[in-house]
Amino acid sequence: MSQHAHLLVQLTRLLARQELAGAPLSIRLCTAYVSLARAERGAISLGALGDERALLCATDESAARYEDAQDLAGEGPTLQALRTGIVASVDSDEAHVRTWPRLSGLSPEHPAHVHALPMRPDGVVVGVVTVHFEEAGVLDEEQESLHFLGDAVGAACLGQAAYDDDSRGLWSERDRVAQATGAIVAQLRIGPADAAAILRAHAFAHDASVHEVARRVVSGELDFSHDPHGGPR
C-alpha cells in the first residue's frame, strides 16, 4: 500500500472513532489531521487566495485564540499562507516576534512552532490548516505527507457539489451518491456528513469523480468496512 493510501486509511479510521461521535464533521477532520501530523492542536480556515477567510474550527481554546489574534493583528502564518498559497512556518519564539511583531504583541503566549499549510484539492487554494507543535523540525520530516492530508481534508470540508462532476444534473447520479453515502454509514457506523466527507476524500486521493467512487461502493467493489481501498484491515 502506498504512503498516501495508508494515510487515507488512517484518516478514515480516525473519523469513524466512536469517541468523536457527537462532534461536528469539521472538528473530526481537524482532530484527525492534528493526530496524524503528531501535533498538539490546530485549526482549519476556509477561503480563497487573499485576506478573507472564515475560521471553520479549532481543536481547543488556545488554537482558537491564536486564530483570533491573527485577525486582530492582520498578520500571522494562517493569513500569510492564505495570501501567498505557500506554507508559512515559524520554528522559534524569536522568529515569531521578528516575522509577526503585531501578532506577538497581541498573543504573548503564542506557540513557538507553527505551520500553516494551504489546502489545495484540484490545485486551487480553498483554505488553510494550521498546526502547532511542541518541537521544531516536524514539517521538514513530514511535509509531503502533511500537504497530501491537507488537500484531502480540504476536499472533505467543501460541499459535495464542488467536487461532483454533475453538469448533466442526472438524478440517477445523485441517487447513486446518496446510496453510497448510506452504505458507508452502515459500514462504518458513522453519520451521513462523515460518510460524505470520506467519499469526497477518497475521490480526491484517487483522482476520481465522486460519482465513480459512489458507483464502486454501490456495486460492492469498494467496501469501507475493510478499508477505503478495498483491502483487509
JSON list of C-alpha atoms in Angstrom, two decimals:
[
{"chain": "A", "resi": 1, "resn": "MET", "atom": "CA", "xyz": [0.00, 0.00, 0.00]},
{"chain": "A", "resi": 2, "resn": "SER", "atom": "CA", "xyz": [1.36, 3.45, -0.92]},
{"chain": "A", "resi": 3, "resn": "GLN", "atom": "CA", "xyz": [2.07, 6.07, 1.73]},
{"chain": "A", "resi": 4, "resn": "HIS", "atom": "CA", "xyz": [-0.86, 8.18, 0.51]},
{"chain": "A", "resi": 5, "resn": "ALA", "atom": "CA", "xyz": [-3.21, 5.21, 0.61]},
{"chain": "A", "resi": 6, "resn": "HIS", "atom": "CA", "xyz": [-2.05, 4.38, 4.13]},
{"chain": "A", "resi": 7, "resn": "LEU", "atom": "CA", "xyz": [-2.65, 7.97, 5.27]},
{"chain": "A", "resi": 8, "resn": "LEU", "atom": "CA", "xyz": [-6.17, 7.93, 3.83]},
{"chain": "A", "resi": 9, "resn": "VAL", "atom": "CA", "xyz": [-6.92, 4.68, 5.65]},
{"chain": "A", "resi": 10, "resn": "GLN", "atom": "CA", "xyz": [-5.75, 6.26, 8.91]},
{"chain": "A", "resi": 11, "resn": "LEU", "atom": "CA", "xyz": [-7.83, 9.40, 8.28]},
{"chain": "A", "resi": 12, "resn": "THR", "atom": "CA", "xyz": [-10.95, 7.32, 7.64]},
{"chain": "A", "resi": 13, "resn": "ARG", "atom": "CA", "xyz": [-10.46, 5.25, 10.78]},
{"chain": "A", "resi": 14, "resn": "LEU", "atom": "CA", "xyz": [-9.97, 8.36, 12.92]},
{"chain": "A", "resi": 15, "resn": "LEU", "atom": "CA", "xyz": [-13.17, 9.88, 11.51]},
{"chain": "A", "resi": 16, "resn": "ALA", "atom": "CA", "xyz": [-15.02, 6.71, 12.45]},
{"chain": "A", "resi": 17, "resn": "ARG", "atom": "CA", "xyz": [-13.84, 6.63, 16.07]},
{"chain": "A", "resi": 18, "resn": "GLN", "atom": "CA", "xyz": [-16.83, 6.38, 18.36]},
{"chain": "A", "resi": 19, "resn": "GLU", "atom": "CA", "xyz": [-15.46, 8.82, 20.95]},
{"chain": "A", "resi": 20, "resn": "LEU", "atom": "CA", "xyz": [-15.83, 11.60, 18.36]},
{"chain": "A", "resi": 21, "resn": "ALA", "atom": "CA", "xyz": [-19.42, 10.62, 17.53]},
{"chain": "A", "resi": 22, "resn": "GLY", "atom": "CA", "xyz": [-21.01, 13.83, 18.84]},
{"chain": "A", "resi": 23, "resn": "ALA", "atom": "CA", "xyz": [-18.52, 16.24, 17.27]},
{"chain": "A", "resi": 24, "resn": "PRO", "atom": "CA", "xyz": [-19.21, 18.22, 14.07]},
{"chain": "A", "resi": 25, "resn": "LEU", "atom": "CA", "xyz": [-17.53, 16.98, 10.91]},
{"chain": "A", "resi": 26, "resn": "SER", "atom": "CA", "xyz": [-15.12, 19.93, 10.81]},
{"chain": "A", "resi": 27, "resn": "ILE", "atom": "CA", "xyz": [-13.85, 19.15, 14.31]},
{"chain": "A", "resi": 28, "resn": "ARG", "atom": "CA", "xyz": [-13.49, 15.47, 13.39]},
{"chain": "A", "resi": 29, "resn": "LEU", "atom": "CA", "xyz": [-11.40, 16.36, 10.36]},
{"chain": "A", "resi": 30, "resn": "CYS", "atom": "CA", "xyz": [-9.26, 18.85, 12.27]},
{"chain": "A", "resi": 31, "resn": "THR", "atom": "CA", "xyz": [-8.71, 16.46, 15.18]},
{"chain": "A", "resi": 32, "resn": "ALA", "atom": "CA", "xyz": [-7.80, 13.66, 12.78]},
{"chain": "A", "resi": 33, "resn": "TYR", "atom": "CA", "xyz": [-5.33, 15.87, 10.93]},
{"chain": "A", "resi": 34, "resn": "VAL", "atom": "CA", "xyz": [-3.68, 17.04, 14.16]},
{"chain": "A", "resi": 35, "resn": "SER", "atom": "CA", "xyz": [-3.37, 13.44, 15.32]},
{"chain": "A", "resi": 36, "resn": "LEU", "atom": "CA", "xyz": [-1.84, 12.21, 12.06]},
{"chain": "A", "resi": 37, "resn": "ALA", "atom": "CA", "xyz": [0.52, 15.20, 11.95]},
{"chain": "A", "resi": 38, "resn": "ARG", "atom": "CA", "xyz": [1.59, 14.40, 15.54]},
{"chain": "A", "resi": 39, "resn": "ALA", "atom": "CA", "xyz": [0.80, 17.97, 16.51]},
{"chain": "A", "resi": 40, "resn": "GLU", "atom": "CA", "xyz": [-0.67, 19.32, 19.75]},
{"chain": "A", "resi": 41, "resn": "ARG", "atom": "CA", "xyz": [-3.50, 21.44, 18.36]},
{"chain": "A", "resi": 42, "resn": "GLY", "atom": "CA", "xyz": [-4.72, 23.01, 15.18]},
{"chain": "A", "resi": 43, "resn": "ALA", "atom": "CA", "xyz": [-7.37, 24.91, 13.24]},
{"chain": "A", "resi": 44, "resn": "ILE", "atom": "CA", "xyz": [-8.95, 24.93, 9.79]},
{"chain": "A", "resi": 45, "resn": "SER", "atom": "CA", "xyz": [-9.86, 28.10, 7.90]},
{"chain": "A", "resi": 46, "resn": "LEU", "atom": "CA", "xyz": [-11.72, 28.30, 4.61]},
{"chain": "A", "resi": 47, "resn": "GLY", "atom": "CA", "xyz": [-11.07, 30.96, 1.99]},
{"chain": "A", "resi": 48, "resn": "ALA", "atom": "CA", "xyz": [-9.55, 31.62, -1.43]},
{"chain": "A", "resi": 49, "resn": "LEU", "atom": "CA", "xyz": [-6.24, 33.36, -2.04]},
{"chain": "A", "resi": 50, "resn": "GLY", "atom": "CA", "xyz": [-6.39, 36.75, -0.34]},
{"chain": "A", "resi": 51, "resn": "ASP", "atom": "CA", "xyz": [-7.22, 38.20, 3.05]},
{"chain": "A", "resi": 52, "resn": "GLU", "atom": "CA", "xyz": [-10.77, 36.98, 3.56]},
{"chain": "A", "resi": 53, "resn": "ARG", "atom": "CA", "xyz": [-11.18, 33.76, 5.49]},
{"chain": "A", "resi": 54, "resn": "ALA", "atom": "CA", "xyz": [-13.60, 32.09, 7.85]},
{"chain": "A", "resi": 55, "resn": "LEU", "atom": "CA", "xyz": [-12.38, 30.08, 10.82]},
{"chain": "A", "resi": 56, "resn": "LEU", "atom": "CA", "xyz": [-14.12, 26.75, 10.40]},
{"chain": "A", "resi": 57, "resn": "CYS", "atom": "CA", "xyz": [-12.94, 25.09, 13.61]},
{"chain": "A", "resi": 58, "resn": "ALA", "atom": "CA", "xyz": [-10.17, 24.78, 16.19]},
{"chain": "A", "resi": 59, "resn": "THR", "atom": "CA", "xyz": [-9.26, 21.82, 18.33]},
{"chain": "A", "resi": 60, "resn": "ASP", "atom": "CA", "xyz": [-9.19, 23.82, 21.56]},
{"chain": "A", "resi": 61, "resn": "GLU", "atom": "CA", "xyz": [-9.49, 27.31, 23.06]},
{"chain": "A", "resi": 62, "resn": "SER", "atom": "CA", "xyz": [-5.77, 28.00, 22.72]},
{"chain": "A", "resi": 63, "resn": "ALA", "atom": "CA", "xyz": [-5.80, 27.34, 18.97]},
{"chain": "A", "resi": 64, "resn": "ALA", "atom": "CA", "xyz": [-8.95, 29.44, 18.58]},
{"chain": "A", "resi": 65, "resn": "ARG", "atom": "CA", "xyz": [-7.40, 32.39, 20.47]},
{"chain": "A", "resi": 66, "resn": "TYR", "atom": "CA", "xyz": [-4.34, 32.26, 18.25]},
{"chain": "A", "resi": 67, "resn": "GLU", "atom": "CA", "xyz": [-6.52, 32.46, 15.13]},
{"chain": "A", "resi": 68, "resn": "ASP", "atom": "CA", "xyz": [-8.49, 35.38, 16.62]},
{"chain": "A", "resi": 69, "resn": "ALA", "atom": "CA", "xyz": [-5.23, 37.19, 17.41]},
{"chain": "A", "resi": 70, "resn": "GLN", "atom": "CA", "xyz": [-4.14, 36.87, 13.77]},
{"chain": "A", "resi": 71, "resn": "ASP", "atom": "CA", "xyz": [-7.37, 38.51, 12.62]},
{"chain": "A", "resi": 72, "resn": "LEU", "atom": "CA", "xyz": [-6.86, 41.38, 15.07]},
{"chain": "A", "resi": 73, "resn": "ALA", "atom": "CA", "xyz": [-3.21, 41.84, 14.11]},
{"chain": "A", "resi": 74, "resn": "GLY", "atom": "CA", "xyz": [-3.83, 41.41, 10.40]},
{"chain": "A", "resi": 75, "resn": "GLU", "atom": "CA", "xyz": [-0.83, 39.11, 10.17]},
{"chain": "A", "resi": 76, "resn": "GLY", "atom": "CA", "xyz": [0.32, 35.62, 11.07]},
{"chain": "A", "resi": 77, "resn": "PRO", "atom": "CA", "xyz": [1.08, 32.26, 9.50]},
{"chain": "A", "resi": 78, "resn": "THR", "atom": "CA", "xyz": [-2.53, 31.37, 8.61]},
{"chain": "A", "resi": 79, "resn": "LEU", "atom": "CA", "xyz": [-3.12, 34.70, 6.87]},
{"chain": "A", "resi": 80, "resn": "GLN", "atom": "CA", "xyz": [0.26, 34.57, 5.12]},
{"chain": "A", "resi": 81, "resn": "ALA", "atom": "CA", "xyz": [-0.41, 31.06, 3.81]},
{"chain": "A", "resi": 82, "resn": "LEU", "atom": "CA", "xyz": [-3.81, 32.16, 2.52]},
{"chain": "A", "resi": 83, "resn": "ARG", "atom": "CA", "xyz": [-2.36, 35.28, 0.86]},
{"chain": "A", "resi": 84, "resn": "THR", "atom": "CA", "xyz": [0.54, 33.51, -0.84]},
{"chain": "A", "resi": 85, "resn": "GLY", "atom": "CA", "xyz": [-0.68, 29.95, -1.34]},
{"chain": "A", "resi": 86, "resn": "ILE", "atom": "CA", "xyz": [2.54, 28.56, 0.14]},
{"chain": "A", "resi": 87, "resn": "VAL", "atom": "CA", "xyz": [3.42, 27.14, 3.54]},
{"chain": "A", "resi": 88, "resn": "ALA", "atom": "CA", "xyz": [4.07, 29.67, 6.31]},
{"chain": "A", "resi": 89, "resn": "SER", "atom": "CA", "xyz": [6.19, 28.30, 9.16]},
{"chain": "A", "resi": 90, "resn": "VAL", "atom": "CA", "xyz": [7.92, 29.52, 12.28]},
{"chain": "A", "resi": 91, "resn": "ASP", "atom": "CA", "xyz": [10.15, 27.37, 14.47]},
{"chain": "A", "resi": 92, "resn": "SER", "atom": "CA", "xyz": [11.24, 29.64, 17.33]},
{"chain": "A", "resi": 93, "resn": "ASP", "atom": "CA", "xyz": [9.95, 32.36, 19.67]},
{"chain": "A", "resi": 94, "resn": "GLU", "atom": "CA", "xyz": [12.47, 34.81, 18.22]},
{"chain": "A", "resi": 95, "resn": "ALA", "atom": "CA", "xyz": [11.35, 34.14, 14.66]},
{"chain": "A", "resi": 96, "resn": "HIS", "atom": "CA", "xyz": [7.74, 34.57, 15.71]},
{"chain": "A", "resi": 97, "resn": "VAL", "atom": "CA", "xyz": [8.42, 38.03, 17.15]},
{"chain": "A", "resi": 98, "resn": "ARG", "atom": "CA", "xyz": [10.63, 39.05, 14.22]},
{"chain": "A", "resi": 99, "resn": "THR", "atom": "CA", "xyz": [8.23, 37.86, 11.49]},
{"chain": "A", "resi": 100, "resn": "TRP", "atom": "CA", "xyz": [4.90, 38.90, 13.03]},
{"chain": "A", "resi": 101, "resn": "PRO", "atom": "CA", "xyz": [5.57, 41.59, 15.68]},
{"chain": "A", "resi": 102, "resn": "ARG", "atom": "CA", "xyz": [1.97, 42.80, 15.93]},
{"chain": "A", "resi": 103, "resn": "LEU", "atom": "CA", "xyz": [0.71, 39.25, 16.40]},
{"chain": "A", "resi": 104, "resn": "SER", "atom": "CA", "xyz": [3.32, 38.55, 19.06]},
{"chain": "A", "resi": 105, "resn": "GLY", "atom": "CA", "xyz": [2.23, 41.67, 20.92]},
{"chain": "A", "resi": 106, "resn": "LEU", "atom": "CA", "xyz": [-1.40, 40.55, 20.91]},
{"chain": "A", "resi": 107, "resn": "SER", "atom": "CA", "xyz": [-0.57, 36.91, 21.64]},
{"chain": "A", "resi": 108, "resn": "PRO", "atom": "CA", "xyz": [2.41, 36.89, 24.06]},
{"chain": "A", "resi": 109, "resn": "GLU", "atom": "CA", "xyz": [1.85, 33.18, 24.76]},
{"chain": "A", "resi": 110, "resn": "HIS", "atom": "CA", "xyz": [1.94, 32.26, 21.08]},
{"chain": "A", "resi": 111, "resn": "PRO", "atom": "CA", "xyz": [3.03, 28.75, 20.12]},
{"chain": "A", "resi": 112, "resn": "ALA", "atom": "CA", "xyz": [6.71, 28.67, 19.15]},
{"chain": "A", "resi": 113, "resn": "HIS", "atom": "CA", "xyz": [6.38, 26.13, 16.34]},
{"chain": "A", "resi": 114, "resn": "VAL", "atom": "CA", "xyz": [3.54, 26.74, 13.89]},
{"chain": "A", "resi": 115, "resn": "HIS", "atom": "CA", "xyz": [2.96, 25.51, 10.36]},
{"chain": "A", "resi": 116, "resn": "ALA", "atom": "CA", "xyz": [0.14, 26.84, 8.17]},
{"chain": "A", "resi": 117, "resn": "LEU", "atom": "CA", "xyz": [-0.42, 24.71, 5.07]},
{"chain": "A", "resi": 118, "resn": "PRO", "atom": "CA", "xyz": [-2.71, 25.77, 2.21]},
{"chain": "A", "resi": 119, "resn": "MET", "atom": "CA", "xyz": [-5.33, 23.16, 1.31]},
{"chain": "A", "resi": 120, "resn": "ARG", "atom": "CA", "xyz": [-5.28, 22.76, -2.47]},
{"chain": "A", "resi": 121, "resn": "PRO", "atom": "CA", "xyz": [-7.51, 19.97, -3.76]},
{"chain": "A", "resi": 122, "resn": "ASP", "atom": "CA", "xyz": [-7.54, 20.16, -7.55]},
{"chain": "A", "resi": 123, "resn": "GLY", "atom": "CA", "xyz": [-4.68, 22.68, -7.30]},
{"chain": "A", "resi": 124, "resn": "VAL", "atom": "CA", "xyz": [-6.92, 25.51, -6.05]},
{"chain": "A", "resi": 125, "resn": "VAL", "atom": "CA", "xyz": [-6.46, 27.02, -2.58]},
{"chain": "A", "resi": 126, "resn": "VAL", "atom": "CA", "xyz": [-9.65, 26.55, -0.59]},
{"chain": "A", "resi": 127, "resn": "GLY", "atom": "CA", "xyz": [-8.30, 27.31, 2.87]},
{"chain": "A", "resi": 128, "resn": "VAL", "atom": "CA", "xyz": [-5.53, 26.66, 5.36]},
{"chain": "A", "resi": 129, "resn": "VAL", "atom": "CA", "xyz": [-4.90, 24.04, 8.03]},
{"chain": "A", "resi": 130, "resn": "THR", "atom": "CA", "xyz": [-2.70, 25.40, 10.83]},
{"chain": "A", "resi": 131, "resn": "VAL", "atom": "CA", "xyz": [-0.99, 23.11, 13.32]},
{"chain": "A", "resi": 132, "resn": "HIS", "atom": "CA", "xyz": [1.03, 23.77, 16.48]},
{"chain": "A", "resi": 133, "resn": "PHE", "atom": "CA", "xyz": [3.96, 21.59, 17.55]},
{"chain": "A", "resi": 134, "resn": "GLU", "atom": "CA", "xyz": [5.96, 21.41, 20.75]},
{"chain": "A", "resi": 135, "resn": "GLU", "atom": "CA", "xyz": [9.17, 20.68, 18.85]},
{"chain": "A", "resi": 136, "resn": "ALA", "atom": "CA", "xyz": [10.72, 22.22, 15.76]},
{"chain": "A", "resi": 137, "resn": "GLY", "atom": "CA", "xyz": [11.55, 20.42, 12.54]},
{"chain": "A", "resi": 138, "resn": "VAL", "atom": "CA", "xyz": [8.41, 18.32, 12.15]},
{"chain": "A", "resi": 139, "resn": "LEU", "atom": "CA", "xyz": [7.40, 19.88, 8.83]},
{"chain": "A", "resi": 140, "resn": "ASP", "atom": "CA", "xyz": [10.83, 19.19, 7.33]},
{"chain": "A", "resi": 141, "resn": "GLU", "atom": "CA", "xyz": [10.36, 15.48, 8.01]},
{"chain": "A", "resi": 142, "resn": "GLU", "atom": "CA", "xyz": [6.70, 15.13, 7.05]},
{"chain": "A", "resi": 143, "resn": "GLN", "atom": "CA", "xyz": [5.98, 17.98, 4.63]},
{"chain": "A", "resi": 144, "resn": "GLU", "atom": "CA", "xyz": [4.84, 15.89, 1.65]},
{"chain": "A", "resi": 145, "resn": "SER", "atom": "CA", "xyz": [2.51, 13.75, 3.79]},
{"chain": "A", "resi": 146, "resn": "LEU", "atom": "CA", "xyz": [1.07, 16.80, 5.57]},
{"chain": "A", "resi": 147, "resn": "HIS", "atom": "CA", "xyz": [0.41, 18.50, 2.23]},
{"chain": "A", "resi": 148, "resn": "PHE", "atom": "CA", "xyz": [-1.43, 15.44, 0.93]},
{"chain": "A", "resi": 149, "resn": "LEU", "atom": "CA", "xyz": [-3.51, 15.16, 4.11]},
{"chain": "A", "resi": 150, "resn": "GLY", "atom": "CA", "xyz": [-4.31, 18.88, 4.00]},
{"chain": "A", "resi": 151, "resn": "ASP", "atom": "CA", "xyz": [-5.56, 18.59, 0.44]},
{"chain": "A", "resi": 152, "resn": "ALA", "atom": "CA", "xyz": [-7.68, 15.55, 1.36]},
{"chain": "A", "resi": 153, "resn": "VAL", "atom": "CA", "xyz": [-9.15, 17.36, 4.36]},
{"chain": "A", "resi": 154, "resn": "GLY", "atom": "CA", "xyz": [-9.85, 20.41, 2.18]},
{"chain": "A", "resi": 155, "resn": "ALA", "atom": "CA", "xyz": [-11.74, 18.23, -0.28]},
{"chain": "A", "resi": 156, "resn": "ALA", "atom": "CA", "xyz": [-13.73, 16.69, 2.56]},
{"chain": "A", "resi": 157, "resn": "CYS", "atom": "CA", "xyz": [-14.56, 20.07, 4.12]},
{"chain": "A", "resi": 158, "resn": "LEU", "atom": "CA", "xyz": [-16.08, 21.52, 0.99]},
{"chain": "A", "resi": 159, "resn": "GLY", "atom": "CA", "xyz": [-19.62, 20.89, -0.14]},
{"chain": "A", "resi": 160, "resn": "GLN", "atom": "CA", "xyz": [-20.19, 17.81, -2.26]},
{"chain": "A", "resi": 161, "resn": "ALA", "atom": "CA", "xyz": [-21.39, 19.86, -5.20]},
{"chain": "A", "resi": 162, "resn": "ALA", "atom": "CA", "xyz": [-17.96, 21.45, -5.65]},
{"chain": "A", "resi": 163, "resn": "TYR", "atom": "CA", "xyz": [-16.40, 18.08, -6.47]},
{"chain": "A", "resi": 164, "resn": "ASP", "atom": "CA", "xyz": [-19.24, 16.28, -8.21]},
{"chain": "A", "resi": 165, "resn": "ASP", "atom": "CA", "xyz": [-18.98, 16.13, -11.98]},
{"chain": "A", "resi": 166, "resn": "ASP", "atom": "CA", "xyz": [-22.71, 16.81, -12.14]},
{"chain": "A", "resi": 167, "resn": "SER", "atom": "CA", "xyz": [-23.06, 19.20, -15.07]},
{"chain": "A", "resi": 168, "resn": "ARG", "atom": "CA", "xyz": [-25.67, 16.92, -16.63]},
{"chain": "A", "resi": 169, "resn": "GLY", "atom": "CA", "xyz": [-27.81, 17.03, -13.48]},
{"chain": "A", "resi": 170, "resn": "LEU", "atom": "CA", "xyz": [-28.86, 13.41, -13.80]},
{"chain": "A", "resi": 171, "resn": "TRP", "atom": "CA", "xyz": [-30.95, 12.23, -10.85]},
{"chain": "A", "resi": 172, "resn": "SER", "atom": "CA", "xyz": [-29.57, 8.71, -11.26]},
{"chain": "A", "resi": 173, "resn": "GLU", "atom": "CA", "xyz": [-26.08, 10.01, -10.48]},
{"chain": "A", "resi": 174, "resn": "ARG", "atom": "CA", "xyz": [-27.33, 11.91, -7.43]},
{"chain": "A", "resi": 175, "resn": "ASP", "atom": "CA", "xyz": [-29.18, 8.83, -6.22]},
{"chain": "A", "resi": 176, "resn": "ARG", "atom": "CA", "xyz": [-26.05, 6.71, -6.55]},
{"chain": "A", "resi": 177, "resn": "VAL", "atom": "CA", "xyz": [-24.08, 9.16, -4.39]},
{"chain": "A", "resi": 178, "resn": "ALA", "atom": "CA", "xyz": [-26.87, 9.08, -1.79]},
{"chain": "A", "resi": 179, "resn": "GLN", "atom": "CA", "xyz": [-26.91, 5.27, -1.85]},
{"chain": "A", "resi": 180, "resn": "ALA", "atom": "CA", "xyz": [-23.13, 5.12, -1.48]},
{"chain": "A", "resi": 181, "resn": "THR", "atom": "CA", "xyz": [-23.24, 7.55, 1.43]},
{"chain": "A", "resi": 182, "resn": "GLY", "atom": "CA", "xyz": [-25.84, 5.37, 3.10]},
{"chain": "A", "resi": 183, "resn": "ALA", "atom": "CA", "xyz": [-23.71, 2.30, 2.52]},
{"chain": "A", "resi": 184, "resn": "ILE", "atom": "CA", "xyz": [-20.69, 3.94, 4.15]},
{"chain": "A", "resi": 185, "resn": "VAL", "atom": "CA", "xyz": [-22.88, 4.98, 7.10]},
{"chain": "A", "resi": 186, "resn": "ALA", "atom": "CA", "xyz": [-23.82, 1.32, 7.57]},
{"chain": "A", "resi": 187, "resn": "GLN", "atom": "CA", "xyz": [-20.29, 0.02, 7.01]},
{"chain": "A", "resi": 188, "resn": "LEU", "atom": "CA", "xyz": [-18.56, 2.36, 9.47]},
{"chain": "A", "resi": 189, "resn": "ARG", "atom": "CA", "xyz": [-21.48, 3.26, 11.77]},
{"chain": "A", "resi": 190, "resn": "ILE", "atom": "CA", "xyz": [-20.90, 6.98, 11.34]},
{"chain": "A", "resi": 191, "resn": "GLY", "atom": "CA", "xyz": [-23.13, 9.92, 10.42]},
{"chain": "A", "resi": 192, "resn": "PRO", "atom": "CA", "xyz": [-24.08, 10.91, 6.86]},
{"chain": "A", "resi": 193, "resn": "ALA", "atom": "CA", "xyz": [-21.88, 14.03, 6.91]},
{"chain": "A", "resi": 194, "resn": "ASP", "atom": "CA", "xyz": [-18.84, 11.97, 7.85]},
{"chain": "A", "resi": 195, "resn": "ALA", "atom": "CA", "xyz": [-19.68, 9.36, 5.21]},
{"chain": "A", "resi": 196, "resn": "ALA", "atom": "CA", "xyz": [-19.97, 12.04, 2.51]},
{"chain": "A", "resi": 197, "resn": "ALA", "atom": "CA", "xyz": [-16.63, 13.52, 3.60]},
{"chain": "A", "resi": 198, "resn": "ILE", "atom": "CA", "xyz": [-14.94, 10.12, 3.33]},
{"chain": "A", "resi": 199, "resn": "LEU", "atom": "CA", "xyz": [-16.44, 9.67, -0.14]},
{"chain": "A", "resi": 200, "resn": "ARG", "atom": "CA", "xyz": [-15.06, 13.04, -1.29]},
{"chain": "A", "resi": 201, "resn": "ALA", "atom": "CA", "xyz": [-11.64, 12.49, 0.31]},
{"chain": "A", "resi": 202, "resn": "HIS", "atom": "CA", "xyz": [-11.35, 9.07, -1.34]},
{"chain": "A", "resi": 203, "resn": "ALA", "atom": "CA", "xyz": [-12.28, 10.55, -4.71]},
{"chain": "A", "resi": 204, "resn": "PHE", "atom": "CA", "xyz": [-9.67, 13.28, -4.33]},
{"chain": "A", "resi": 205, "resn": "ALA", "atom": "CA", "xyz": [-6.95, 10.86, -3.25]},
{"chain": "A", "resi": 206, "resn": "HIS", "atom": "CA", "xyz": [-7.55, 8.62, -6.27]},
{"chain": "A", "resi": 207, "resn": "ASP", "atom": "CA", "xyz": [-8.11, 11.40, -8.83]},
{"chain": "A", "resi": 208, "resn": "ALA", "atom": "CA", "xyz": [-11.62, 10.10, -9.47]},
{"chain": "A", "resi": 209, "resn": "SER", "atom": "CA", "xyz": [-15.05, 11.71, -9.53]},
{"chain": "A", "resi": 210, "resn": "VAL", "atom": "CA", "xyz": [-17.35, 11.29, -6.55]},
{"chain": "A", "resi": 211, "resn": "HIS", "atom": "CA", "xyz": [-19.80, 9.53, -8.89]},
{"chain": "A", "resi": 212, "resn": "GLU", "atom": "CA", "xyz": [-17.21, 6.93, -9.88]},
{"chain": "A", "resi": 213, "resn": "VAL", "atom": "CA", "xyz": [-16.34, 6.18, -6.25]},
{"chain": "A", "resi": 214, "resn": "ALA", "atom": "CA", "xyz": [-20.05, 6.01, -5.42]},
{"chain": "A", "resi": 215, "resn": "ARG", "atom": "CA", "xyz": [-20.58, 3.51, -8.23]},
{"chain": "A", "resi": 216, "resn": "ARG", "atom": "CA", "xyz": [-17.83, 1.29, -6.80]},
{"chain": "A", "resi": 217, "resn": "VAL", "atom": "CA", "xyz": [-19.38, 1.46, -3.32]},
{"chain": "A", "resi": 218, "resn": "VAL", "atom": "CA", "xyz": [-22.90, 0.68, -4.53]},
{"chain": "A", "resi": 219, "resn": "SER", "atom": "CA", "xyz": [-21.68, -2.24, -6.66]},
{"chain": "A", "resi": 220, "resn": "GLY", "atom": "CA", "xyz": [-19.79, -3.70, -3.70]},
{"chain": "A", "resi": 221, "resn": "GLU", "atom": "CA", "xyz": [-16.42, -3.26, -5.38]},
{"chain": "A", "resi": 222, "resn": "LEU", "atom": "CA", "xyz": [-15.31, -0.86, -2.63]},
{"chain": "A", "resi": 223, "resn": "ASP", "atom": "CA", "xyz": [-16.11, -1.77, 0.98]},
{"chain": "A", "resi": 224, "resn": "PHE", "atom": "CA", "xyz": [-15.07, 0.75, 3.64]},
{"chain": "A", "resi": 225, "resn": "SER", "atom": "CA", "xyz": [-15.65, -1.74, 6.44]},
{"chain": "A", "resi": 226, "resn": "HIS", "atom": "CA", "xyz": [-12.34, -3.27, 5.35]},
{"chain": "A", "resi": 227, "resn": "ASP", "atom": "CA", "xyz": [-10.52, -0.09, 4.36]},
{"chain": "A", "resi": 228, "resn": "PRO", "atom": "CA", "xyz": [-11.02, 2.75, 1.85]},
{"chain": "A", "resi": 229, "resn": "HIS", "atom": "CA", "xyz": [-9.01, 0.86, -0.77]},
{"chain": "A", "resi": 230, "resn": "GLY", "atom": "CA", "xyz": [-10.87, -2.42, -0.72]},
{"chain": "A", "resi": 231, "resn": "GLY", "atom": "CA", "xyz": [-8.26, -4.45, 1.16]},
{"chain": "A", "resi": 232, "resn": "PRO", "atom": "CA", "xyz": [-8.49, -6.13, 4.57]},
{"chain": "A", "resi": 233, "resn": "ARG", "atom": "CA", "xyz": [-7.60, -4.27, 7.73]}
]
